[in-house]
Every structure is written in structure tokens, then in C-alpha cells.
Amino acid sequence: MNINGLVKKVPIKILWQILRVFRFTTRWYEQIEVEYYTKLTDHNLSHEKHQLIPIEELAPVFVLSTGRCGTQTMSALAELISDVDSHHEPEPTLLEESYLYFMQLCPETPNDFWQQLLGANRDELIRQAARSEKKYFETNNRMALLCDLLVKYYPGAKFIHLVRHPCDFVRSGMRRDYYKNHPWDFVRMSPQQDDPASAGWKESSQLEKCSWLWAKTNSHINRVLETIAEERKLFVRSEDIFNNVGSTVENVLSFISTDHTPDSKKIENVLGMKLNQQTHGIYPTWKEWPEEEAQILQHHCGELMKKYSYDL
């Protein structure tokens, strides 16, 4: 009996345990994961048909970003709105799933499977909010890798593209040991063969890898959001939120919900908390970088920096 036939006979609970054991063995992991989520989808649908709200009636709001740009602050601001169900990194976080999908590591897996996987992991959370007459709001940065699925699967969804200055993102990533010793590096994307950066990737510095990551993630978000109507999307710079510039926060909250009522004092309290602020790791601020490092970042991020009105 081949692996496909064997896996199909394994109960769903045992599949989950095997998933945990074979997490790092790509081929077996992929096949087991496909069967697990197929069964999970069937299981969920069979128990929820009596209370399903049509996909077309769901109107979640997702924040798309690189991470390390104020997503936790954004989630806390949304919590100030009474009719919003706000989540920062709800379970499952979709770490492995988003990586496998974006990196195209399961070429034999049909696109329908990824749609089912997305539904199995988010539909009920979003429907729970809808049944409570609330709007579902999520700031998990892994959704950036799934955003092309999101815009099609949830036709009523809206999206906030949250961007931070690349120098600050890169510095934060380096202080957190991205591409070095970070526990999530096994699901951190890298250049595919058709990407010019792939040629010298192994020899690239940590700073160059983080610069590439910022540019690649935001370019992907840009391309996907260009395909949807203007009323479904909002672009925001995290610095404008952190510094409470003009009507930025007000515009964000209005985009999430037209019924919002949080007062300015509550907003200032949230911003004053500086949630998830970097407190460990050492690397100089970007104004102290040598010219060579600034040029590396400019090479990868320069075009998008102009688009987002950032300077070096």
C-alpha cells in the first residue's frame, strides 16, 4: 500500500499527532497535512450546516503586513470598538500552512484544498462574530502570505495594508535574530528560483535577507490589493499610528466599523502602552549604519520606499 492509501485510513486525531512528529520532514508532512485538513473540513461542515452564514454575507477585516509594525497596537485599538471582535494572532496561527502555500512547496495540492483549509481555520471564528452582530478583525501577519486566497474566498472582506519604515523593520528583525536563530525561521520565506536574490542567498547578510523580506512581502500585498475595489482597502503607515498623526487613527477605526465610539483619551492610552515594543537584542539605529548597509537596503527597498513616502 502506498503512502496515500495508508494516510487515508488514519483517524483524524492520530493524523494530528503524526503532523507534530513529522513537522520538519517535508514530503510526509505535506501528504499528512493535506489529508488532515481535508478531514477537518468535512468534520466541521457536517456539524455546522444548521448554523452556517453564507460566505458572501461575511465581512471580516484583515490587516496585511510584514509583522513588527504595530499589529498588536492595531488590534488593541480595534478592541475599543464595541461591535468589533478583535484578534491579534488567533489559533491556529497558520504558520506552516501559509509558508507551504506561499512557497509553493506542495505543487501537487489543488488550489481548492487551500481554500478549504482557510475556511476550516477561519470560517467559524468569523461566523461567531457575525452571530454576535460583531465584525471580525484580525492582525496576524501570516495572512499576508494568504492574501490572494483571502480576497477571493471572502468577497465581502476588507483589508488594511500596514507598513513600517524598512530600516526600522530590518533593525527589529535583526535584533530578533531573523534568518539566524529565530524559532520561526523554519517558516520564514526565502527567494524562489526565479527571484534574482536566490543566486547568492546563502551568502547574503542578515541585513540583506531582512531587507528582501520587507520588499517581497509588501510587493506581494500590493499586487493582490491592486485587484480589488478601492472601498475594500486602506493603506496605513505604522509611524502615523504610533505618533497619532492627524486623522490617521480615526480613519482606521472608521474603516473597520462605522459605528465606532472610542474617545481620544482611550486611544492615547492604547498608543501609550507601546505594545510588543522591542526590548532585547542590540543593533544600531539606521542613521548609524555604514554606507554599505544603507545601499543594500536601498537596493531591495528603494522603489517601495518612494511609493510609501519614506526617506533614508
PDB file of C-alpha atoms in Angstrom:
ATOM      1  CA  MET A   1       0.000   0.000   0.000  1.00  0.00           C
ATOM      2  CA  ASN A   2       1.429   3.411  -0.939  1.00  0.00           C
ATOM      3  CA  ILE A   3       1.663   6.401   1.435  1.00  0.00           C
ATOM      4  CA  ASN A   4      -1.517   7.987   0.024  1.00  0.00           C
ATOM      5  CA  GLY A   5      -3.624   4.911   0.675  1.00  0.00           C
ATOM      6  CA  LEU A   6      -2.134   4.439   4.139  1.00  0.00           C
ATOM      7  CA  VAL A   7      -2.688   8.041   5.226  1.00  0.00           C
ATOM      8  CA  LYS A   8      -6.342   7.978   4.167  1.00  0.00           C
ATOM      9  CA  LYS A   9      -7.036   5.159   6.659  1.00  0.00           C
ATOM     10  CA  VAL A  10      -5.582   7.031   9.666  1.00  0.00           C
ATOM     11  CA  PRO A  11      -8.127   8.691  12.058  1.00  0.00           C
ATOM     12  CA  ILE A  12      -8.029  12.486  12.255  1.00  0.00           C
ATOM     13  CA  LYS A  13      -6.762  12.632  15.875  1.00  0.00           C
ATOM     14  CA  ILE A  14      -3.836  10.342  15.064  1.00  0.00           C
ATOM     15  CA  LEU A  15      -3.080  12.392  11.930  1.00  0.00           C
ATOM     16  CA  TRP A  16      -2.661  15.467  14.141  1.00  0.00           C
ATOM     17  CA  GLN A  17      -0.137  13.661  16.351  1.00  0.00           C
ATOM     18  CA  ILE A  18       1.785  12.444  13.294  1.00  0.00           C
ATOM     19  CA  LEU A  19       1.796  16.007  11.943  1.00  0.00           C
ATOM     20  CA  ARG A  20       3.604  17.142  15.075  1.00  0.00           C
ATOM     21  CA  VAL A  21       6.188  14.345  14.788  1.00  0.00           C
ATOM     22  CA  PHE A  22       6.909  14.805  11.078  1.00  0.00           C
ATOM     23  CA  ARG A  23       6.756  18.609  11.109  1.00  0.00           C
ATOM     24  CA  PHE A  24      10.198  19.026   9.549  1.00  0.00           C
ATOM     25  CA  THR A  25      10.126  16.145   7.034  1.00  0.00           C
ATOM     26  CA  THR A  26       8.680  17.905   4.031  1.00  0.00           C
ATOM     27  CA  ARG A  27       7.171  15.212   1.785  1.00  0.00           C
ATOM     28  CA  TRP A  28       5.480  13.137   4.529  1.00  0.00           C
ATOM     29  CA  TYR A  29       4.411  16.289   6.316  1.00  0.00           C
ATOM     30  CA  GLU A  30       2.746  17.668   3.184  1.00  0.00           C
ATOM     31  CA  GLN A  31       0.775  14.498   2.439  1.00  0.00           C
ATOM     32  CA  ILE A  32      -0.345  14.032   6.039  1.00  0.00           C
ATOM     33  CA  GLU A  33      -1.324  17.705   6.320  1.00  0.00           C
ATOM     34  CA  VAL A  34      -3.433  17.526   3.145  1.00  0.00           C
ATOM     35  CA  GLU A  35      -5.397  14.556   4.460  1.00  0.00           C
ATOM     36  CA  TYR A  36      -5.719  16.056   7.963  1.00  0.00           C
ATOM     37  CA  TYR A  37      -7.231  19.329   6.784  1.00  0.00           C
ATOM     38  CA  THR A  38      -9.471  17.589   4.252  1.00  0.00           C
ATOM     39  CA  LYS A  39     -10.929  15.507   7.081  1.00  0.00           C
ATOM     40  CA  LEU A  40     -11.094  18.517   9.378  1.00  0.00           C
ATOM     41  CA  THR A  41     -13.054  20.478   6.783  1.00  0.00           C
ATOM     42  CA  ASP A  42     -15.534  17.634   6.287  1.00  0.00           C
ATOM     43  CA  HIS A  43     -15.876  17.238  10.055  1.00  0.00           C
ATOM     44  CA  ASN A  44     -16.547  20.937  10.656  1.00  0.00           C
ATOM     45  CA  LEU A  45     -19.025  21.261   7.818  1.00  0.00           C
ATOM     46  CA  SER A  46     -21.030  18.234   8.946  1.00  0.00           C
ATOM     47  CA  HIS A  47     -21.531  19.794  12.396  1.00  0.00           C
ATOM     48  CA  GLU A  48     -22.189  23.366  11.336  1.00  0.00           C
ATOM     49  CA  LYS A  49     -24.601  23.222   8.387  1.00  0.00           C
ATOM     50  CA  HIS A  50     -27.524  24.177  10.594  1.00  0.00           C
ATOM     51  CA  GLN A  51     -25.952  27.497  11.557  1.00  0.00           C
ATOM     52  CA  LEU A  52     -23.906  28.478   8.516  1.00  0.00           C
ATOM     53  CA  ILE A  53     -23.941  32.084   7.398  1.00  0.00           C
ATOM     54  CA  PRO A  54     -23.214  32.328   3.654  1.00  0.00           C
ATOM     55  CA  ILE A  55     -19.634  33.300   2.805  1.00  0.00           C
ATOM     56  CA  GLU A  56     -20.986  36.222   0.777  1.00  0.00           C
ATOM     57  CA  GLU A  57     -22.519  37.738   3.924  1.00  0.00           C
ATOM     58  CA  LEU A  58     -19.305  37.639   5.968  1.00  0.00           C
ATOM     59  CA  ALA A  59     -17.377  40.922   6.173  1.00  0.00           C
ATOM     60  CA  PRO A  60     -14.127  40.350   8.093  1.00  0.00           C
ATOM     61  CA  VAL A  61     -11.321  42.918   8.140  1.00  0.00           C
ATOM     62  CA  PHE A  62      -7.733  41.689   7.826  1.00  0.00           C
ATOM     63  CA  VAL A  63      -4.510  43.630   8.404  1.00  0.00           C
ATOM     64  CA  LEU A  64      -1.799  42.624   5.922  1.00  0.00           C
ATOM     65  CA  SER A  65       1.792  43.323   6.919  1.00  0.00           C
ATOM     66  CA  THR A  66       5.326  42.073   7.429  1.00  0.00           C
ATOM     67  CA  GLY A  67       4.820  41.967  11.177  1.00  0.00           C
ATOM     68  CA  ARG A  68       6.932  44.064  13.596  1.00  0.00           C
ATOM     69  CA  CYS A  69       4.932  47.127  12.549  1.00  0.00           C
ATOM     70  CA  GLY A  70       2.283  47.689  15.211  1.00  0.00           C
ATOM     71  CA  THR A  71      -0.194  44.889  14.572  1.00  0.00           C
ATOM     72  CA  GLN A  72      -0.731  44.331  18.290  1.00  0.00           C
ATOM     73  CA  THR A  73      -1.404  48.046  18.762  1.00  0.00           C
ATOM     74  CA  MET A  74      -3.836  47.952  15.843  1.00  0.00           C
ATOM     75  CA  SER A  75      -5.641  45.017  17.451  1.00  0.00           C
ATOM     76  CA  ALA A  76      -5.884  46.881  20.774  1.00  0.00           C
ATOM     77  CA  LEU A  77      -7.280  49.967  19.050  1.00  0.00           C
ATOM     78  CA  ALA A  78      -9.944  47.840  17.374  1.00  0.00           C
ATOM     79  CA  GLU A  79     -10.898  46.427  20.783  1.00  0.00           C
ATOM     80  CA  LEU A  80     -12.088  49.924  21.703  1.00  0.00           C
ATOM     81  CA  ILE A  81     -14.961  49.496  19.239  1.00  0.00           C
ATOM     82  CA  SER A  82     -17.922  47.759  20.848  1.00  0.00           C
ATOM     83  CA  ASP A  83     -19.110  45.962  17.710  1.00  0.00           C
ATOM     84  CA  VAL A  84     -15.695  44.558  16.746  1.00  0.00           C
ATOM     85  CA  ASP A  85     -14.301  41.119  17.639  1.00  0.00           C
ATOM     86  CA  SER A  86     -10.559  41.827  17.518  1.00  0.00           C
ATOM     87  CA  HIS A  87      -7.816  39.169  17.234  1.00  0.00           C
ATOM     88  CA  HIS A  88      -4.048  39.592  17.052  1.00  0.00           C
ATOM     89  CA  GLU A  89      -2.841  36.023  16.404  1.00  0.00           C
ATOM     90  CA  PRO A  90      -5.832  33.673  16.753  1.00  0.00           C
ATOM     91  CA  GLU A  91      -5.284  29.930  16.828  1.00  0.00           C
ATOM     92  CA  PRO A  92      -4.373  28.292  14.592  1.00  0.00           C
ATOM     93  CA  THR A  93      -1.794  30.882  13.583  1.00  0.00           C
ATOM     94  CA  LEU A  94      -1.306  29.193  10.173  1.00  0.00           C
ATOM     95  CA  LEU A  95       2.473  29.403  10.390  1.00  0.00           C
ATOM     96  CA  GLU A  96       3.256  26.249   8.437  1.00  0.00           C
ATOM     97  CA  GLU A  97       0.228  26.428   6.174  1.00  0.00           C
ATOM     98  CA  SER A  98       0.896  29.954   4.937  1.00  0.00           C
ATOM     99  CA  TYR A  99       4.559  29.104   4.347  1.00  0.00           C
ATOM    100  CA  LEU A 100       3.826  25.932   2.374  1.00  0.00           C
ATOM    101  CA  TYR A 101       1.257  27.758   0.266  1.00  0.00           C
ATOM    102  CA  PHE A 102       3.279  30.887  -0.479  1.00  0.00           C
ATOM    103  CA  MET A 103       6.497  28.997  -1.203  1.00  0.00           C
ATOM    104  CA  GLN A 104       4.601  26.570  -3.463  1.00  0.00           C
ATOM    105  CA  LEU A 105       6.092  23.579  -1.684  1.00  0.00           C
ATOM    106  CA  CYS A 106       3.051  21.382  -2.373  1.00  0.00           C
ATOM    107  CA  PRO A 107       2.782  21.563  -6.186  1.00  0.00           C
ATOM    108  CA  GLU A 108       0.515  18.511  -6.339  1.00  0.00           C
ATOM    109  CA  THR A 109      -2.024  20.062  -3.967  1.00  0.00           C
ATOM    110  CA  PRO A 110      -5.033  21.574  -5.794  1.00  0.00           C
ATOM    111  CA  ASN A 111      -5.998  25.178  -5.109  1.00  0.00           C
ATOM    112  CA  ASP A 112      -9.360  24.012  -3.767  1.00  0.00           C
ATOM    113  CA  PHE A 113      -7.565  22.412  -0.847  1.00  0.00           C
ATOM    114  CA  TRP A 114      -6.042  25.714   0.255  1.00  0.00           C
ATOM    115  CA  GLN A 115      -9.459  27.364   0.074  1.00  0.00           C
ATOM    116  CA  GLN A 116     -10.913  24.576   2.231  1.00  0.00           C
ATOM    117  CA  LEU A 117      -8.023  24.883   4.664  1.00  0.00           C
ATOM    118  CA  LEU A 118      -8.610  28.613   5.004  1.00  0.00           C
ATOM    119  CA  GLY A 119     -12.301  28.055   5.595  1.00  0.00           C
ATOM    120  CA  ALA A 120     -11.725  25.290   8.133  1.00  0.00           C
ATOM    121  CA  ASN A 121      -9.466  27.559  10.176  1.00  0.00           C
ATOM    122  CA  ARG A 122     -11.287  30.895   9.981  1.00  0.00           C
ATOM    123  CA  ASP A 123     -14.934  30.474   8.944  1.00  0.00           C
ATOM    124  CA  GLU A 124     -16.245  29.597  12.373  1.00  0.00           C
ATOM    125  CA  LEU A 125     -14.362  32.419  14.127  1.00  0.00           C
ATOM    126  CA  ILE A 126     -15.773  34.901  11.617  1.00  0.00           C
ATOM    127  CA  ARG A 127     -19.277  33.433  11.833  1.00  0.00           C
ATOM    128  CA  GLN A 128     -19.181  33.528  15.641  1.00  0.00           C
ATOM    129  CA  ALA A 129     -18.526  37.257  15.411  1.00  0.00           C
ATOM    130  CA  ALA A 130     -21.323  37.697  12.863  1.00  0.00           C
ATOM    131  CA  ARG A 131     -23.787  35.767  15.021  1.00  0.00           C
ATOM    132  CA  SER A 132     -22.926  38.166  17.857  1.00  0.00           C
ATOM    133  CA  GLU A 133     -23.528  41.095  15.487  1.00  0.00           C
ATOM    134  CA  LYS A 134     -19.839  41.976  15.524  1.00  0.00           C
ATOM    135  CA  LYS A 135     -17.222  42.499  12.847  1.00  0.00           C
ATOM    136  CA  TYR A 136     -14.298  40.088  12.807  1.00  0.00           C
ATOM    137  CA  PHE A 137     -10.890  41.827  12.813  1.00  0.00           C
ATOM    138  CA  GLU A 138      -7.505  40.063  12.559  1.00  0.00           C
ATOM    139  CA  THR A 139      -3.939  41.425  12.511  1.00  0.00           C
ATOM    140  CA  ASN A 140      -1.977  38.157  12.155  1.00  0.00           C
ATOM    141  CA  ASN A 141       0.892  38.922   9.761  1.00  0.00           C
ATOM    142  CA  ARG A 142       0.783  35.386   8.309  1.00  0.00           C
ATOM    143  CA  MET A 143      -2.348  36.430   6.449  1.00  0.00           C
ATOM    144  CA  ALA A 144      -0.127  38.458   4.104  1.00  0.00           C
ATOM    145  CA  LEU A 145       1.088  35.179   2.570  1.00  0.00           C
ATOM    146  CA  LEU A 146      -2.502  34.036   2.072  1.00  0.00           C
ATOM    147  CA  CYS A 147      -3.972  37.343   0.923  1.00  0.00           C
ATOM    148  CA  ASP A 148      -4.647  36.220  -2.652  1.00  0.00           C
ATOM    149  CA  LEU A 149      -6.813  33.439  -1.210  1.00  0.00           C
ATOM    150  CA  LEU A 150      -8.496  35.820   1.233  1.00  0.00           C
ATOM    151  CA  VAL A 151      -9.653  38.369  -1.351  1.00  0.00           C
ATOM    152  CA  LYS A 152     -11.369  35.632  -3.373  1.00  0.00           C
ATOM    153  CA  TYR A 153     -12.675  33.415  -0.582  1.00  0.00           C
ATOM    154  CA  TYR A 154     -14.263  36.296   1.369  1.00  0.00           C
ATOM    155  CA  PRO A 155     -15.785  38.625  -1.264  1.00  0.00           C
ATOM    156  CA  GLY A 156     -17.101  40.928   1.485  1.00  0.00           C
ATOM    157  CA  ALA A 157     -13.778  41.216   3.310  1.00  0.00           C
ATOM    158  CA  LYS A 158     -11.795  44.450   3.675  1.00  0.00           C
ATOM    159  CA  PHE A 159      -8.047  44.869   4.065  1.00  0.00           C
ATOM    160  CA  ILE A 160      -5.672  47.267   5.769  1.00  0.00           C
ATOM    161  CA  HIS A 161      -2.149  47.321   4.347  1.00  0.00           C
ATOM    162  CA  LEU A 162       0.038  48.287   7.303  1.00  0.00           C
ATOM    163  CA  VAL A 163       3.618  49.344   6.501  1.00  0.00           C
ATOM    164  CA  ARG A 164       6.575  50.327   8.671  1.00  0.00           C
ATOM    165  CA  HIS A 165       9.764  52.097   7.543  1.00  0.00           C
ATOM    166  CA  PRO A 166      12.020  49.317   6.179  1.00  0.00           C
ATOM    167  CA  CYS A 167      15.026  50.451   8.236  1.00  0.00           C
ATOM    168  CA  ASP A 168      13.065  50.064  11.464  1.00  0.00           C
ATOM    169  CA  PHE A 169      11.612  46.733  10.371  1.00  0.00           C
ATOM    170  CA  VAL A 170      15.038  45.408   9.366  1.00  0.00           C
ATOM    171  CA  ARG A 171      16.608  46.579  12.621  1.00  0.00           C
ATOM    172  CA  SER A 172      13.826  44.909  14.598  1.00  0.00           C
ATOM    173  CA  GLY A 173      14.195  41.690  12.611  1.00  0.00           C
ATOM    174  CA  MET A 174      17.937  41.614  13.191  1.00  0.00           C
ATOM    175  CA  ARG A 175      17.529  42.229  16.898  1.00  0.00           C
ATOM    176  CA  ARG A 176      15.140  39.274  16.946  1.00  0.00           C
ATOM    177  CA  ASP A 177      17.608  37.075  15.029  1.00  0.00           C
ATOM    178  CA  TYR A 178      15.553  36.685  11.852  1.00  0.00           C
ATOM    179  CA  TYR A 179      17.279  34.250   9.477  1.00  0.00           C
ATOM    180  CA  LYS A 180      19.718  33.355  12.214  1.00  0.00           C
ATOM    181  CA  ASN A 181      18.307  31.776  15.374  1.00  0.00           C
ATOM    182  CA  HIS A 182      14.676  32.824  15.496  1.00  0.00           C
ATOM    183  CA  PRO A 183      12.290  29.945  16.379  1.00  0.00           C
ATOM    184  CA  TRP A 184      10.066  30.759  13.373  1.00  0.00           C
ATOM    185  CA  ASP A 185      12.870  30.743  10.816  1.00  0.00           C
ATOM    186  CA  PHE A 186      11.752  27.338   9.568  1.00  0.00           C
ATOM    187  CA  VAL A 187       8.656  29.044   8.120  1.00  0.00           C
ATOM    188  CA  ARG A 188      10.252  32.327   7.075  1.00  0.00           C
ATOM    189  CA  MET A 189      10.131  32.788   3.327  1.00  0.00           C
ATOM    190  CA  SER A 190      13.184  32.892   1.094  1.00  0.00           C
ATOM    191  CA  PRO A 191      13.671  33.630  -2.632  1.00  0.00           C
ATOM    192  CA  GLN A 192      12.360  31.115  -5.134  1.00  0.00           C
ATOM    193  CA  GLN A 193      14.440  30.102  -8.122  1.00  0.00           C
ATOM    194  CA  ASP A 194      13.010  32.786 -10.406  1.00  0.00           C
ATOM    195  CA  ASP A 195      13.934  35.535  -7.919  1.00  0.00           C
ATOM    196  CA  PRO A 196      17.312  37.234  -8.638  1.00  0.00           C
ATOM    197  CA  ALA A 197      18.034  37.224  -4.902  1.00  0.00           C
ATOM    198  CA  SER A 198      18.132  33.421  -4.857  1.00  0.00           C
ATOM    199  CA  ALA A 199      21.558  33.207  -6.538  1.00  0.00           C
ATOM    200  CA  GLY A 200      23.583  34.471  -3.577  1.00  0.00           C
ATOM    201  CA  TRP A 201      21.034  33.897  -0.813  1.00  0.00           C
ATOM    202  CA  LYS A 202      23.174  31.606   1.360  1.00  0.00           C
ATOM    203  CA  GLU A 203      25.996  34.135   1.375  1.00  0.00           C
ATOM    204  CA  SER A 204      23.714  37.148   1.921  1.00  0.00           C
ATOM    205  CA  SER A 205      23.993  39.057   5.191  1.00  0.00           C
ATOM    206  CA  GLN A 206      21.233  39.031   7.761  1.00  0.00           C
ATOM    207  CA  LEU A 207      20.514  42.684   6.940  1.00  0.00           C
ATOM    208  CA  GLU A 208      20.121  41.884   3.243  1.00  0.00           C
ATOM    209  CA  LYS A 209      17.772  38.985   3.963  1.00  0.00           C
ATOM    210  CA  CYS A 210      15.577  41.142   6.194  1.00  0.00           C
ATOM    211  CA  SER A 211      15.552  43.906   3.560  1.00  0.00           C
ATOM    212  CA  TRP A 212      14.485  41.400   0.918  1.00  0.00           C
ATOM    213  CA  LEU A 213      11.757  40.102   3.247  1.00  0.00           C
ATOM    214  CA  TRP A 214      10.264  43.590   3.735  1.00  0.00           C
ATOM    215  CA  ALA A 215      10.239  44.282  -0.002  1.00  0.00           C
ATOM    216  CA  LYS A 216       8.947  40.855  -1.019  1.00  0.00           C
ATOM    217  CA  THR A 217       6.084  40.856   1.488  1.00  0.00           C
ATOM    218  CA  ASN A 218       4.890  44.363   0.680  1.00  0.00           C
ATOM    219  CA  SER A 219       5.229  43.837  -3.079  1.00  0.00           C
ATOM    220  CA  HIS A 220       3.039  40.742  -2.791  1.00  0.00           C
ATOM    221  CA  ILE A 221       0.414  42.641  -0.796  1.00  0.00           C
ATOM    222  CA  ASN A 222       0.485  45.482  -3.326  1.00  0.00           C
ATOM    223  CA  ARG A 223      -0.076  43.151  -6.276  1.00  0.00           C
ATOM    224  CA  VAL A 224      -3.021  41.409  -4.649  1.00  0.00           C
ATOM    225  CA  LEU A 225      -4.761  44.555  -3.390  1.00  0.00           C
ATOM    226  CA  GLU A 226      -4.463  46.185  -6.806  1.00  0.00           C
ATOM    227  CA  THR A 227      -7.036  43.639  -7.994  1.00  0.00           C
ATOM    228  CA  ILE A 228      -9.836  44.723  -5.624  1.00  0.00           C
ATOM    229  CA  ALA A 229     -12.095  47.774  -5.333  1.00  0.00           C
ATOM    230  CA  GLU A 230     -10.842  50.871  -3.513  1.00  0.00           C
ATOM    231  CA  GLU A 231     -13.574  50.677  -0.871  1.00  0.00           C
ATOM    232  CA  ARG A 232     -12.225  47.298   0.248  1.00  0.00           C
ATOM    233  CA  LYS A 233      -8.724  48.517   1.135  1.00  0.00           C
ATOM    234  CA  LEU A 234      -6.856  51.094   3.197  1.00  0.00           C
ATOM    235  CA  PHE A 235      -3.122  51.898   3.244  1.00  0.00           C
ATOM    236  CA  VAL A 236      -1.604  52.995   6.572  1.00  0.00           C
ATOM    237  CA  ARG A 237       1.942  53.742   7.751  1.00  0.00           C
ATOM    238  CA  SER A 238       2.567  52.476  11.272  1.00  0.00           C
ATOM    239  CA  GLU A 239       4.516  55.622  12.182  1.00  0.00           C
ATOM    240  CA  ASP A 240       1.386  57.687  11.569  1.00  0.00           C
ATOM    241  CA  ILE A 241      -0.490  55.483  14.028  1.00  0.00           C
ATOM    242  CA  PHE A 242       2.257  55.420  16.663  1.00  0.00           C
ATOM    243  CA  ASN A 243       2.520  59.220  16.535  1.00  0.00           C
ATOM    244  CA  ASN A 244      -1.250  59.753  16.210  1.00  0.00           C
ATOM    245  CA  VAL A 245      -0.727  61.903  13.129  1.00  0.00           C
ATOM    246  CA  GLY A 246      -3.742  63.908  12.003  1.00  0.00           C
ATOM    247  CA  SER A 247      -6.835  61.776  11.495  1.00  0.00           C
ATOM    248  CA  THR A 248      -4.946  58.531  10.803  1.00  0.00           C
ATOM    249  CA  VAL A 249      -6.284  56.573  13.783  1.00  0.00           C
ATOM    250  CA  GLU A 250      -9.785  57.932  13.241  1.00  0.00           C
ATOM    251  CA  ASN A 251      -9.682  56.860   9.583  1.00  0.00           C
ATOM    252  CA  VAL A 252      -8.534  53.368  10.531  1.00  0.00           C
ATOM    253  CA  LEU A 253     -11.279  52.909  13.109  1.00  0.00           C
ATOM    254  CA  SER A 254     -13.903  54.241  10.703  1.00  0.00           C
ATOM    255  CA  PHE A 255     -12.700  51.810   8.060  1.00  0.00           C
ATOM    256  CA  ILE A 256     -13.092  48.909  10.499  1.00  0.00           C
ATOM    257  CA  SER A 257     -16.520  50.000  11.713  1.00  0.00           C
ATOM    258  CA  THR A 258     -18.746  52.990  11.010  1.00  0.00           C
ATOM    259  CA  ASP A 259     -20.281  52.553  14.476  1.00  0.00           C
ATOM    260  CA  HIS A 260     -17.101  53.174  16.442  1.00  0.00           C
ATOM    261  CA  THR A 261     -17.244  55.441  19.503  1.00  0.00           C
ATOM    262  CA  PRO A 262     -13.866  55.276  21.368  1.00  0.00           C
ATOM    263  CA  ASP A 263     -12.798  58.658  22.727  1.00  0.00           C
ATOM    264  CA  SER A 264      -9.426  60.289  22.211  1.00  0.00           C
ATOM    265  CA  LYS A 265      -8.269  59.546  25.761  1.00  0.00           C
ATOM    266  CA  LYS A 266      -8.744  55.802  25.303  1.00  0.00           C
ATOM    267  CA  ILE A 267      -6.870  55.966  22.002  1.00  0.00           C
ATOM    268  CA  GLU A 268      -3.983  57.815  23.655  1.00  0.00           C
ATOM    269  CA  ASN A 269      -3.897  55.226  26.444  1.00  0.00           C
ATOM    270  CA  VAL A 270      -3.523  52.386  23.931  1.00  0.00           C
ATOM    271  CA  LEU A 271      -0.822  54.215  21.997  1.00  0.00           C
ATOM    272  CA  GLY A 272       0.996  54.980  25.231  1.00  0.00           C
ATOM    273  CA  MET A 273       1.278  51.288  26.083  1.00  0.00           C
ATOM    274  CA  LYS A 274       3.766  50.730  23.219  1.00  0.00           C
ATOM    275  CA  LEU A 275       2.574  47.143  22.900  1.00  0.00           C
ATOM    276  CA  ASN A 276       5.108  44.492  21.849  1.00  0.00           C
ATOM    277  CA  GLN A 277       7.877  47.096  21.740  1.00  0.00           C
ATOM    278  CA  GLN A 278      11.325  45.608  21.100  1.00  0.00           C
ATOM    279  CA  THR A 279      13.227  45.347  24.388  1.00  0.00           C
ATOM    280  CA  HIS A 280      16.040  42.903  23.623  1.00  0.00           C
ATOM    281  CA  GLY A 281      18.747  42.491  21.019  1.00  0.00           C
ATOM    282  CA  ILE A 282      21.336  45.068  20.022  1.00  0.00           C
ATOM    283  CA  TYR A 283      21.768  46.725  16.636  1.00  0.00           C
ATOM    284  CA  PRO A 284      22.387  50.425  15.916  1.00  0.00           C
ATOM    285  CA  THR A 285      19.630  52.673  14.615  1.00  0.00           C
ATOM    286  CA  TRP A 286      19.665  53.002  10.849  1.00  0.00           C
ATOM    287  CA  LYS A 287      21.119  56.511  10.892  1.00  0.00           C
ATOM    288  CA  GLU A 288      24.277  54.922  12.329  1.00  0.00           C
ATOM    289  CA  TRP A 289      24.566  52.250   9.649  1.00  0.00           C
ATOM    290  CA  PRO A 290      27.630  52.273   7.378  1.00  0.00           C
ATOM    291  CA  GLU A 291      27.022  53.391   3.801  1.00  0.00           C
ATOM    292  CA  GLU A 292      27.343  49.826   2.515  1.00  0.00           C
ATOM    293  CA  GLU A 293      24.393  48.639   4.593  1.00  0.00           C
ATOM    294  CA  ALA A 294      22.273  51.611   3.583  1.00  0.00           C
ATOM    295  CA  GLN A 295      22.958  50.793  -0.079  1.00  0.00           C
ATOM    296  CA  ILE A 296      21.914  47.166   0.423  1.00  0.00           C
ATOM    297  CA  LEU A 297      18.608  48.244   1.900  1.00  0.00           C
ATOM    298  CA  GLN A 298      18.143  50.857  -0.843  1.00  0.00           C
ATOM    299  CA  HIS A 299      18.725  48.181  -3.490  1.00  0.00           C
ATOM    300  CA  HIS A 300      15.920  45.980  -2.192  1.00  0.00           C
ATOM    301  CA  CYS A 301      13.506  48.540  -0.758  1.00  0.00           C
ATOM    302  CA  GLY A 302      14.171  51.805  -2.604  1.00  0.00           C
ATOM    303  CA  GLU A 303      11.315  51.582  -5.108  1.00  0.00           C
ATOM    304  CA  LEU A 304       8.683  50.840  -2.471  1.00  0.00           C
ATOM    305  CA  MET A 305      10.124  53.457  -0.129  1.00  0.00           C
ATOM    306  CA  LYS A 306       9.326  56.116  -2.715  1.00  0.00           C
ATOM    307  CA  LYS A 307       5.837  54.717  -3.153  1.00  0.00           C
ATOM    308  CA  TYR A 308       5.247  54.856   0.617  1.00  0.00           C
ATOM    309  CA  SER A 309       6.947  58.278   1.048  1.00  0.00           C
ATOM    310  CA  TYR A 310       9.871  57.016   3.143  1.00  0.00           C
ATOM    311  CA  ASP A 311      13.365  58.505   3.082  1.00  0.00           C
ATOM    312  CA  LEU A 312      16.778  57.175   4.054  1.00  0.00           C
TER     313      LEU A 312
END
